[in-house]
Coordinates of C-alpha atoms and ligand atoms in Angstrom, one line a residue:
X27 CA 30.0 81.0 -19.3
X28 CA 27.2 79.0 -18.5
X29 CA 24.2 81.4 -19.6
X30 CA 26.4 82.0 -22.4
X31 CA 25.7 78.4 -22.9
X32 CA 22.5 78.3 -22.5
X33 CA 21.6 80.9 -24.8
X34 CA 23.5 79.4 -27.5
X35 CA 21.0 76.3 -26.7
X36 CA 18.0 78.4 -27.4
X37 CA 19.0 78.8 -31.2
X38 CA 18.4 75.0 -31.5
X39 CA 15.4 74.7 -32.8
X40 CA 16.3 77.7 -35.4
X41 CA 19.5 76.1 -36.5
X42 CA 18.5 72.6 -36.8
X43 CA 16.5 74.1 -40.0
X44 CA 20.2 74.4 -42.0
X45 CA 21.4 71.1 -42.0
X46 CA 18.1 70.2 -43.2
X47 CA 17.9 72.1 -45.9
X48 CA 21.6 72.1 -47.1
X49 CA 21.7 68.5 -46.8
X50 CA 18.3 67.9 -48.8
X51 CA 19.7 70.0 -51.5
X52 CA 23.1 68.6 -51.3
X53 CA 21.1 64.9 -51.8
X54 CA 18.8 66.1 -54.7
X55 CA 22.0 67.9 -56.4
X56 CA 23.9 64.3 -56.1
X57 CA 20.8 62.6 -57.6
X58 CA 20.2 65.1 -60.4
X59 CA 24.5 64.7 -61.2
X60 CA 24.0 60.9 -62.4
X61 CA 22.1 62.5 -65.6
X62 CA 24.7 63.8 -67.9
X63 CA 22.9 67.2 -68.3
X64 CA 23.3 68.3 -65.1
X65 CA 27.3 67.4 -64.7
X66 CA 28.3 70.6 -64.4
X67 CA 26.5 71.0 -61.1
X68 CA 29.0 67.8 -59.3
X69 CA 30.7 70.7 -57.2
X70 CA 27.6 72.0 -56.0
X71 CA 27.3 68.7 -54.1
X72 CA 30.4 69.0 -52.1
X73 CA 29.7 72.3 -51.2
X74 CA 26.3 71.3 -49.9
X75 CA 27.8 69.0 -48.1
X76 CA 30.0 71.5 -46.5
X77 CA 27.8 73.6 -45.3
X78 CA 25.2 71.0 -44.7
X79 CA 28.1 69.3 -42.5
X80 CA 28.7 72.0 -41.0
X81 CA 25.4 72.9 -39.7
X82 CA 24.8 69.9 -38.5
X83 CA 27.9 70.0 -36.6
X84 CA 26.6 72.9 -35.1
X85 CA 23.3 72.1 -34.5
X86 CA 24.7 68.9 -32.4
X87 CA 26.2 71.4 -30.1
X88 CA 23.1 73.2 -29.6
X89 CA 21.3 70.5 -28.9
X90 CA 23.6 69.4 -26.5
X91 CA 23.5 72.7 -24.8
X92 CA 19.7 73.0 -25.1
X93 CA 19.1 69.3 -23.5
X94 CA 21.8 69.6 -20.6
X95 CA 18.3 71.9 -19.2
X96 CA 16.8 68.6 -18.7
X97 CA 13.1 69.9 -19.4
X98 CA 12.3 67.0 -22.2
X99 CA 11.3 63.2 -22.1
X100 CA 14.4 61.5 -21.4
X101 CA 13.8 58.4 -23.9
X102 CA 13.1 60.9 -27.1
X103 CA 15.7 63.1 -26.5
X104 CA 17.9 60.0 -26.3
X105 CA 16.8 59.0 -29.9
X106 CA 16.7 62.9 -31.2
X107 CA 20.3 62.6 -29.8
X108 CA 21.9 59.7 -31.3
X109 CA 20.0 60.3 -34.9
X110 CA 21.5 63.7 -34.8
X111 CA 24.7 62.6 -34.4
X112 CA 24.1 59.9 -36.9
X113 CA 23.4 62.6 -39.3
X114 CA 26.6 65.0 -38.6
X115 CA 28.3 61.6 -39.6
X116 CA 26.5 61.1 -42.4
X117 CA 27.0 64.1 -43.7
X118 CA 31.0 64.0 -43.2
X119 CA 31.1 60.7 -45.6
X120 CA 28.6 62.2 -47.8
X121 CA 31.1 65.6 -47.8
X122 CA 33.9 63.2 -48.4
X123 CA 32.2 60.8 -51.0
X124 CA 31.0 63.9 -52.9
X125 CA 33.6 64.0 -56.0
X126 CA 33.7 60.1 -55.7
X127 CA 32.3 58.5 -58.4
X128 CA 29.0 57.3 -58.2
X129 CA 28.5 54.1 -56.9
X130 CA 25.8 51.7 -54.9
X131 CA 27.4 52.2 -51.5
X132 CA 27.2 55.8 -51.8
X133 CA 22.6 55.7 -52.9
X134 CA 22.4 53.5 -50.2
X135 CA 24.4 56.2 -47.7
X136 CA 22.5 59.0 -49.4
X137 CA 19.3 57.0 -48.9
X138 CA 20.0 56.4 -45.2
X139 CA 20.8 60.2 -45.1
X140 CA 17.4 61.1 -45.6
X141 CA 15.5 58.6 -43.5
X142 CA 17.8 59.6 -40.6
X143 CA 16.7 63.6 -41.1
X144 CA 13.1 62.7 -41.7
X145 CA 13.6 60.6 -38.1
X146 CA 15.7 63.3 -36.1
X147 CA 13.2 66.1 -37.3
X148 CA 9.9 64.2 -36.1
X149 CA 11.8 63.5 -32.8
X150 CA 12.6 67.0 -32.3
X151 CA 9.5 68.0 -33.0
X152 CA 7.8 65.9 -30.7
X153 CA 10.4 67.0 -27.9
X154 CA 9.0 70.6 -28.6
X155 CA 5.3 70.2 -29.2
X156 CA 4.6 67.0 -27.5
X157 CA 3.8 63.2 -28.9
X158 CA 1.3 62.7 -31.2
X159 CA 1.6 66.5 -32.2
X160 CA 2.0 65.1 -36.7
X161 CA -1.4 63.5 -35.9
X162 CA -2.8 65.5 -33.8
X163 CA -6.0 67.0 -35.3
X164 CA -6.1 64.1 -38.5
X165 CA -7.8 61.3 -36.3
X166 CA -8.6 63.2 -33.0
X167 CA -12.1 64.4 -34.3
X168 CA -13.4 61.2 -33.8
X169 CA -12.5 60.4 -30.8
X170 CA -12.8 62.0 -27.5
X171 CA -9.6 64.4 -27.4
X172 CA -10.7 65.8 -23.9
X173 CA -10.3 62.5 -22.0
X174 CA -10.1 63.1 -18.6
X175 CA -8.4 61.4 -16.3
X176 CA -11.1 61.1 -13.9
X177 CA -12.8 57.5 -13.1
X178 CA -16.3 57.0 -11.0
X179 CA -15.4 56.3 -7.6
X180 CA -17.7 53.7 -6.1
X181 CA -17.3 54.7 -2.2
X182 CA -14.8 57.2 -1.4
X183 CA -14.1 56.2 1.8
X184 CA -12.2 53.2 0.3
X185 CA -10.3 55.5 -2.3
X186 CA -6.4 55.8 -2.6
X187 CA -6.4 59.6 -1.8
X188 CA -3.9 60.0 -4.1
X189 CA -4.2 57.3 -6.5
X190 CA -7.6 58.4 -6.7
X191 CA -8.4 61.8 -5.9
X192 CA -5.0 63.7 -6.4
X193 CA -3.0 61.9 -9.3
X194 CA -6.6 62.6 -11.8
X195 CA -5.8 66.6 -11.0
X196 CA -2.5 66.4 -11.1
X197 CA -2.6 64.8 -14.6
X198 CA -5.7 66.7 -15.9
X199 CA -4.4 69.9 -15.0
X200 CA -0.6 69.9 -14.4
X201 CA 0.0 66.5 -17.1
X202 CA 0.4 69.1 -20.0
X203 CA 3.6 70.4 -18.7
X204 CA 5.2 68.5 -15.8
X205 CA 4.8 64.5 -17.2
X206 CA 6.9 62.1 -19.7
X207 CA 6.0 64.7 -22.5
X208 CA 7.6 67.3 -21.1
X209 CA 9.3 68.7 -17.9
X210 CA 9.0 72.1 -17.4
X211 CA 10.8 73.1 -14.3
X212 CA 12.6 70.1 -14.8
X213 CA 9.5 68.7 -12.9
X214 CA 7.3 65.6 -13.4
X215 CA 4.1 65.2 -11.9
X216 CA 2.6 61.9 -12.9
X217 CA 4.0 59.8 -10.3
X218 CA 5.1 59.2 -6.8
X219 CA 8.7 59.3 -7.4
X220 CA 9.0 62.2 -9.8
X221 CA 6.8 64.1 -7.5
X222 CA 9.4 62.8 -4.7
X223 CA 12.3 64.2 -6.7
X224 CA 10.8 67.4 -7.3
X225 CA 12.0 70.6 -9.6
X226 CA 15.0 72.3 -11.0
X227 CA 14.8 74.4 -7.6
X228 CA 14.2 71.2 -5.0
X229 CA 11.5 69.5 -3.8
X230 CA 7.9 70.5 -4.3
X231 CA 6.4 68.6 -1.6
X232 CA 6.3 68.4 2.0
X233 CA 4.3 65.9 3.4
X234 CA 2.4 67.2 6.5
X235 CA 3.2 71.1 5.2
X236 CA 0.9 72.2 2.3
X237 CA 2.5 76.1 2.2
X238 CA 5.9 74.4 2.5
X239 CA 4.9 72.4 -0.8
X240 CA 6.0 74.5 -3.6
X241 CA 3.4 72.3 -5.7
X242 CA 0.5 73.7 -3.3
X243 CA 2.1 77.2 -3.0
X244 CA 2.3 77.9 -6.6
X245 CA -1.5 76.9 -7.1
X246 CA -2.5 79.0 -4.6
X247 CA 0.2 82.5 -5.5
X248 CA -2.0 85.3 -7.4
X249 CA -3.1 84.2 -10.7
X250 CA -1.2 87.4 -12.6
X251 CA 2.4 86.1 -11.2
X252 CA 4.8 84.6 -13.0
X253 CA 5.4 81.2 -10.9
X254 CA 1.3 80.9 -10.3
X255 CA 0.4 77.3 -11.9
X256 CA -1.1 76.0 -14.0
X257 CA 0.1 79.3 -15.9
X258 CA -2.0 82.5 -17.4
X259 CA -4.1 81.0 -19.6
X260 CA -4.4 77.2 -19.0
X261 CA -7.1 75.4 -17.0
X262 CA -6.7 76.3 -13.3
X263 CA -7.8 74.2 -10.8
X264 CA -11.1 74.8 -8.8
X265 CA -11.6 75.5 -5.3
X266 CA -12.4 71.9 -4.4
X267 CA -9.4 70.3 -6.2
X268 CA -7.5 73.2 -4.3
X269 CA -8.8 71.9 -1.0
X270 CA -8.5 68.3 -1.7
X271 CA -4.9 68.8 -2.4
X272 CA -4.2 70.9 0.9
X273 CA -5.7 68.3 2.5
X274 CA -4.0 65.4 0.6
X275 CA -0.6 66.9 2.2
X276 CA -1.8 68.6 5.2
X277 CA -3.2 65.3 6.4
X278 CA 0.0 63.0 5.7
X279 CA -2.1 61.1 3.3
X280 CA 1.3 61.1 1.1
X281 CA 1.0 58.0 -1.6
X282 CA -1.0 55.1 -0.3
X283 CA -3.1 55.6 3.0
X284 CA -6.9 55.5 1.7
X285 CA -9.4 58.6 2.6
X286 CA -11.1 56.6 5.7
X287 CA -7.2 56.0 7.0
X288 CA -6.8 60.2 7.5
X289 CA -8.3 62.8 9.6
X290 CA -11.0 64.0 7.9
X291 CA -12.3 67.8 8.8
X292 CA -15.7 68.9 7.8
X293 CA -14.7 71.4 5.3
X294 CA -13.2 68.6 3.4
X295 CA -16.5 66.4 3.3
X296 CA -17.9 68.3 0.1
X297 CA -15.2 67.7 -1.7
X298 CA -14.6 64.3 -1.3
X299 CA -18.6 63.4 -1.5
X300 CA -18.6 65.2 -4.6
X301 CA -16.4 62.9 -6.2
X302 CA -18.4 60.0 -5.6
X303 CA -21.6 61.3 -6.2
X304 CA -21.2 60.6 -10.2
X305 CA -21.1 57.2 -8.9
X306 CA -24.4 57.1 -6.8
X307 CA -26.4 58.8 -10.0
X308 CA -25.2 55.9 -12.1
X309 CA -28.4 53.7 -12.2
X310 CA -31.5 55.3 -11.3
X311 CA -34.1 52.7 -8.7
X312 CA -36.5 51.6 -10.3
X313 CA -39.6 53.5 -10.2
X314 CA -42.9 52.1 -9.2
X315 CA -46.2 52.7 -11.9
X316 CA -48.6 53.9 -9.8
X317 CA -49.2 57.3 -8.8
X318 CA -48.2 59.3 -5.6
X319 CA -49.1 62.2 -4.0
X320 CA -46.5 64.9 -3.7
X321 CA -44.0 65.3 -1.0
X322 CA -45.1 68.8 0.7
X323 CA -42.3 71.5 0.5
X324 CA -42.2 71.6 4.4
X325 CA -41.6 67.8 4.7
X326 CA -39.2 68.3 2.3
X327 CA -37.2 71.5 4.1
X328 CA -37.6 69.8 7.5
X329 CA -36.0 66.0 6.0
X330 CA -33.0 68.2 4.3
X331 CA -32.6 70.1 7.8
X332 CA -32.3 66.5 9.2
X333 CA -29.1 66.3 7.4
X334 CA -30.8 63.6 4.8
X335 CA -30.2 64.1 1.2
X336 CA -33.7 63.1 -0.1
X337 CA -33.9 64.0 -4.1
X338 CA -36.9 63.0 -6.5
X339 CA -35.7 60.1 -8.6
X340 CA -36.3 61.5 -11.8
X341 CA -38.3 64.4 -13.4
X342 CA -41.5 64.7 -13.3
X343 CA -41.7 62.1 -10.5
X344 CA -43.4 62.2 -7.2
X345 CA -40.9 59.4 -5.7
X346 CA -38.1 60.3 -4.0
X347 CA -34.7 59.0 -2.4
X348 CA -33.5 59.2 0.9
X349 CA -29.9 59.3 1.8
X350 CA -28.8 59.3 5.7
X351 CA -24.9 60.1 4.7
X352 CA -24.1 62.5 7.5
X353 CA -26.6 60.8 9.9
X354 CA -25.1 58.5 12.8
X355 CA -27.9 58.0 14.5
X356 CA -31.4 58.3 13.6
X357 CA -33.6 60.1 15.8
X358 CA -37.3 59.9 16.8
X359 CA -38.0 62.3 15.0
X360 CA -35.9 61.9 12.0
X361 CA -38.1 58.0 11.7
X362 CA -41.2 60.3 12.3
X363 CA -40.3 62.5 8.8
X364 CA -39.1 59.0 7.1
X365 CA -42.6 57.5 7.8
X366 CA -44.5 60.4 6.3
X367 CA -42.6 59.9 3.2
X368 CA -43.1 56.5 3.1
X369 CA -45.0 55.7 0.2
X370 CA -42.7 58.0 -1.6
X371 CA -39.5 56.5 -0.9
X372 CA -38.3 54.0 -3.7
X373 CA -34.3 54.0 -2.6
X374 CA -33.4 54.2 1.0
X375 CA -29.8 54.5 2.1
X376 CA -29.3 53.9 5.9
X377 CA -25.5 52.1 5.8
X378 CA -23.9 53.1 8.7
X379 CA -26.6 54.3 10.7
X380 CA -27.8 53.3 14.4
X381 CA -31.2 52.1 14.2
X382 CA -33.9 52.1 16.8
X383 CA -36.6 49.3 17.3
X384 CA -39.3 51.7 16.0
X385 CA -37.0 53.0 13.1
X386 CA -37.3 49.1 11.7
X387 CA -41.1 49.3 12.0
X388 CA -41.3 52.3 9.8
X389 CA -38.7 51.3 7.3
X390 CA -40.8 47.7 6.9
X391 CA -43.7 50.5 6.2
X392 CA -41.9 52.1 3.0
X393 CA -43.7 49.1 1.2
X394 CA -42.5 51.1 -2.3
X395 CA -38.9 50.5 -1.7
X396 CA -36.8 49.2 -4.7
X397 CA -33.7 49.8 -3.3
X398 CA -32.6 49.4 0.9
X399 CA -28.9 49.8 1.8
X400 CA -28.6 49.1 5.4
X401 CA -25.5 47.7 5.3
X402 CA -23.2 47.8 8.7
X403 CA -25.8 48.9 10.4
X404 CA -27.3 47.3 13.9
X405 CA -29.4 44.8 11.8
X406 CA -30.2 41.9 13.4
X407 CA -32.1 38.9 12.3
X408 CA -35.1 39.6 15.0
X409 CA -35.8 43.2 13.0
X410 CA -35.2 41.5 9.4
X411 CA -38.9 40.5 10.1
X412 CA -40.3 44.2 10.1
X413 CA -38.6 44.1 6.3
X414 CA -40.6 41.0 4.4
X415 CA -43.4 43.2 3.7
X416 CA -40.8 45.3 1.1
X417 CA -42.8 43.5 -1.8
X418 CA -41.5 46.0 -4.5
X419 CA -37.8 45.3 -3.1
X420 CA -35.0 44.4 -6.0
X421 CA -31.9 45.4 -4.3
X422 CA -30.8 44.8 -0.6
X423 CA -27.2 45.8 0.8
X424 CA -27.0 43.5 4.5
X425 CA -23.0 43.7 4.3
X426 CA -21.8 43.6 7.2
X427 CA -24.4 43.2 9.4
X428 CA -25.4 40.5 12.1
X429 CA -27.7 38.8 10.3
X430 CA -27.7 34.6 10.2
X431 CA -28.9 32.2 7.3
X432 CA -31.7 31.7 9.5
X433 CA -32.3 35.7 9.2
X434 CA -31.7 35.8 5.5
X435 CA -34.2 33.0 4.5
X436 CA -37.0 35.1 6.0
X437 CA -36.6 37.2 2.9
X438 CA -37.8 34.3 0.5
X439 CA -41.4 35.9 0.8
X440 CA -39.7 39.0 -1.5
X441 CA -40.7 37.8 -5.2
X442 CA -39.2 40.6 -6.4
X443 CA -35.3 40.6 -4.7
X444 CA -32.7 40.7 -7.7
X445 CA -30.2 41.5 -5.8
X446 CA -28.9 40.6 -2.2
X447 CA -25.8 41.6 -1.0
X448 CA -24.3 39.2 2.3
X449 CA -20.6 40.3 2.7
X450 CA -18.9 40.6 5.9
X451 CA -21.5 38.2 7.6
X452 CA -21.4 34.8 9.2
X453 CA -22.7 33.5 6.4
X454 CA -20.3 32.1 4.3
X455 CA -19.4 29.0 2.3
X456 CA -21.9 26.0 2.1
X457 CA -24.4 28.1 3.8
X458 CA -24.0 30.4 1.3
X459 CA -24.6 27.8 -1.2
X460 CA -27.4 26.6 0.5
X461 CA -28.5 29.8 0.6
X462 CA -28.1 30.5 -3.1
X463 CA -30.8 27.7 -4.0
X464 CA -33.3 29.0 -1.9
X465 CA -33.2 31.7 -3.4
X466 CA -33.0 30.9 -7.5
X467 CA -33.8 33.9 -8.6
X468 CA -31.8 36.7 -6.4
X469 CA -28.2 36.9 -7.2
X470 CA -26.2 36.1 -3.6
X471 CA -23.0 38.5 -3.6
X472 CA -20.8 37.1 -0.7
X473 CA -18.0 39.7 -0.9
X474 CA -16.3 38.0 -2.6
X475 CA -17.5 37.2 -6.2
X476 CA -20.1 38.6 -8.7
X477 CA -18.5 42.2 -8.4
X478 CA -17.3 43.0 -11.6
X479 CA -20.7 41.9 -13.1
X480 CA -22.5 44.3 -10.7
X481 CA -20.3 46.8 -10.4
X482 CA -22.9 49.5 -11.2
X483 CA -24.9 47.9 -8.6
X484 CA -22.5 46.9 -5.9
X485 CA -21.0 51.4 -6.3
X486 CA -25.0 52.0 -5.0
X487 CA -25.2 50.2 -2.8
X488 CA -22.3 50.2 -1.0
X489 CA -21.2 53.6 -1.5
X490 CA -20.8 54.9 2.0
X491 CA -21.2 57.6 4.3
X492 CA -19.0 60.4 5.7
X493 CA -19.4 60.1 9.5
X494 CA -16.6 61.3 12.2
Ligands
HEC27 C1 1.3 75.2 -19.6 C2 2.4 74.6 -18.9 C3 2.3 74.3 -17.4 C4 1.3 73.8 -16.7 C5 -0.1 73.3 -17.2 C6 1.8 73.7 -15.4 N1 3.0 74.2 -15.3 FE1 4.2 74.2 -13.6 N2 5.7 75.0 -14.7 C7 5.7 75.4 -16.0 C8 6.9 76.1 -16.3 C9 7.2 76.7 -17.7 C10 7.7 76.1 -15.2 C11 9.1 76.6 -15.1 C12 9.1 78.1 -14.8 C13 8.8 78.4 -13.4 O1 9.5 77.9 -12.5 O2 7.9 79.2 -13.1 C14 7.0 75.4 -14.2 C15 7.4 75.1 -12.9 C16 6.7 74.5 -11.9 C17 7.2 74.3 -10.5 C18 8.6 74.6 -10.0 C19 9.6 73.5 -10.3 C20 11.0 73.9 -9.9 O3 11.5 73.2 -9.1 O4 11.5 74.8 -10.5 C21 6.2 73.7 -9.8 C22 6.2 73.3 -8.4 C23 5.1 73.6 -10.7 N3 5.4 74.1 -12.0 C24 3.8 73.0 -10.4 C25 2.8 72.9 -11.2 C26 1.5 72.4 -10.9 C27 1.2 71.8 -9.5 C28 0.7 72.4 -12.0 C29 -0.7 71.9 -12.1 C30 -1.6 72.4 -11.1 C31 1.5 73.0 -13.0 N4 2.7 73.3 -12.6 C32 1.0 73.1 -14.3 C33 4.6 75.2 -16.8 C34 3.4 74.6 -16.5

């Protein structure tokens, strides 16, 4: 009885098309009747109004039948509902007003007649095809219709994993089908408690069980079967949204731990640095005028093997960049490569790194540095001295370090600072002030202000590392 049911529902959307039409004509045959000529035609209207009636009595039931499958946005069906009703009602007074005589209540009713199928038949068609489906195409060229979900993520380490990493995937590549538009599946995607609630068939995830999660199974079944999402056809996820997803649920990460809160295996580390590398290529250092001599392939191959990311700031360009990401602890012979780079370097990223004596020395050396982030590293105000000589530097991270006012105002000699970032010191309120008028033209960050104006800044400098 019930798949009897249900098939009945699938002739919804087919039906719906009678009432419509009978009712239309049963409207303009009941407007034409007020001219004399077309008097003869006043039955006509009451049969219209029959079948119209009728159909839309029908169609109701369809549409009940159809929606008890629960695949729909809740809030528009409830509209598509009530005006369908409303016009199955309508259309028993029009039926019974038919060989009435004409009168005002009845244009008004016939009036309201109409809006009411112009309204149910938008609703239902935005139940079927989605919202926005009438405009759709009219005003989309000029604007971006592909807008991903996807925002810059400053420093990954502090990112929501699924805020952040999973919910962008979910709704770029699962959003069409499983959100407030529609719920195929009876499933929703777009938020921790439809996710929670999972399917038609039960829940979809298992924290702590990524096979056990029919939302990670499905991704990964062949792409030929049947249950394999997204389905034949539609954007499938990649192999690094795959892995950050079995990671996201093997790792317990569930709603609200952040990335640096969960286990983080190597395999995983790509991934989640390639998200916030659109972040770090946001604002290029600055690049010095003068001339350079190229950086020799070997030194090159032997700074990669190091583990540091070094990359030539722009085309064409002899300077590079230097980023200790994976590095813990910098060896003797990692500060021997940085020093034979050194009048290459322009933007030197060392946060989180161990630093030797010597290693200070030879960063003080890179004397065409722009851009130094060595915040949280073993910085202390005796090796800030090896740094005054920077006299091209215009951005410097010292967050969490252990350096002191008295350690900061050594940097005065630096004409060129624009930028000094103090966070997570022991300098902090009048000091800071104090601080501040030392140095008139660098702008202090403390932590705790200034970031939204620098927010391109602040994601380079402090975007971090991925150390175990
Ligand atoms: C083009 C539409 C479409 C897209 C995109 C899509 N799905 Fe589906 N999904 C369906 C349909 C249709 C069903 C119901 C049929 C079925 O169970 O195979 C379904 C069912 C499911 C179910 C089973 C729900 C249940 O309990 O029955 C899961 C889990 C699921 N999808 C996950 C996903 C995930 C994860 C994504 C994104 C990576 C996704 N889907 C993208 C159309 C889609």
């Amino acid at each position: 009885m019930n798949t009897l049911i249900e098939f009945f529902g699938k002739f919804h959307p087919v039906l719906v098309h009678l009432p419509i039409g009978f009712l239309l004509l049963a409207l303009v045959f009941q407007w034409l009747c007020r001219k004399e000529k077309y008097f003869a035609i006043l039955p006509a209207v009451k049969i219209a109004f029959l079948l119209g009636m009728i159909s839309a009595i029908v169609s109701c039931l369809s549409g009940w039948s159809l929606s008890s499958g629960g695949e729909y946005d809740e809030t528009t069906l409830d509209y598509h509902k009530w005006m369908g009703i409303g016009v199955a009602a309508f259309s028993v007074v029009g039926y019974w007003l038919a060989d009435k005589p004409s009168s005002q209540i009845k244009n008004i009713l016939s009036a309201l007649t109409f809006v009411l199928i112009i309204i149910t038949g938008h609703l239902g068609g935005t139940l079927t095809h989605g919202d926005g489906f009438l405009t759709k195409g009219l005003f989309e060229n000029a604007k971006d219709s592909s807008k991903s979900a996807r925002k810059t993520i400053a420093n990954v380490q502090e990112a929501v994993v699924y805020t952040d990493l999973i919910q962008p995937i979910l709704t770029d590549k699962c959003g069409g089908c499983h959100s407030a538009k529609k719920q195929k599946g009876g499933l929703r995607l777009d938020g921790q408690d439809w996710i929670l609630k999972g399917g038609k068939e039960g829940k979809v995830f298992v924290s702590g069980n990524p096979t056990g999660s029919e939302l990670y199974k499905r991704v990964l079944l062949d792409p030929l079967e049947e249950k394999h999402m997204p389905p034949k056809g539609k954007p499938q996820l990649t192999e690094q949204e795959m892995n950050l997803m079995h990671w996201w649920i093997e790792s317990n990460a569930a709603f609200t731990k952040k990335v640096k809160e969960v286990n983080q295996p190597q395999q995983i580390l790509p991934a989640l640095l390639a998200m916030q590398s659109a972040a770090v290529s946001m604002k290029k250092p600055s690049i010095p005028d003068g001339e350079v001599d190229k950086v020799s392939a070997s030194v090159f191959e032997s700074l990669r093997n190091a583990g540091i990311i070094v990359l030539p700031v722009a085309a064409n360009s002899n300077y590079v960049s230097a980023n200790f990401v994976s590095i813990k602890k910098v060896t003797q012979e990692t500060v021997a490569l940085l020093k034979q780079v050194n009048k290459q370097l322009v933007w030197l990223k060392l946060d989180y790194t161990e630093l030797s004596e010597n290693s200070w020395k030879v960063i003080g050396q890179c004397t065409n540095l722009t851009r130094l982030s060595i915040d949280h590293t073993n910085l202390t105000d005796a090796q800030i001295l090896n740094l005054t000589g920077l006299k091209n530097l215009q951005y410097l991270n010292l967050v969490g370090t252990k350096i002191t006012t008295q350690g900061v105002q050594q940097l005065k000699s630096i004409a060129t600072l624009e930028n000094l970032y103090l966070g997570q010191t022991s300098i902090k309120g009048n000091d800071f002030i104090n601080l501040q008028k030392q140095f008139p033209k660098t702008i202090l960050d403390s932590g705790n202000y200034h970031l939204e104006n620098l927010a391109s800044d602040t994601q380079l400098l402090k975007a971090p590392p991925i150390k175990k």
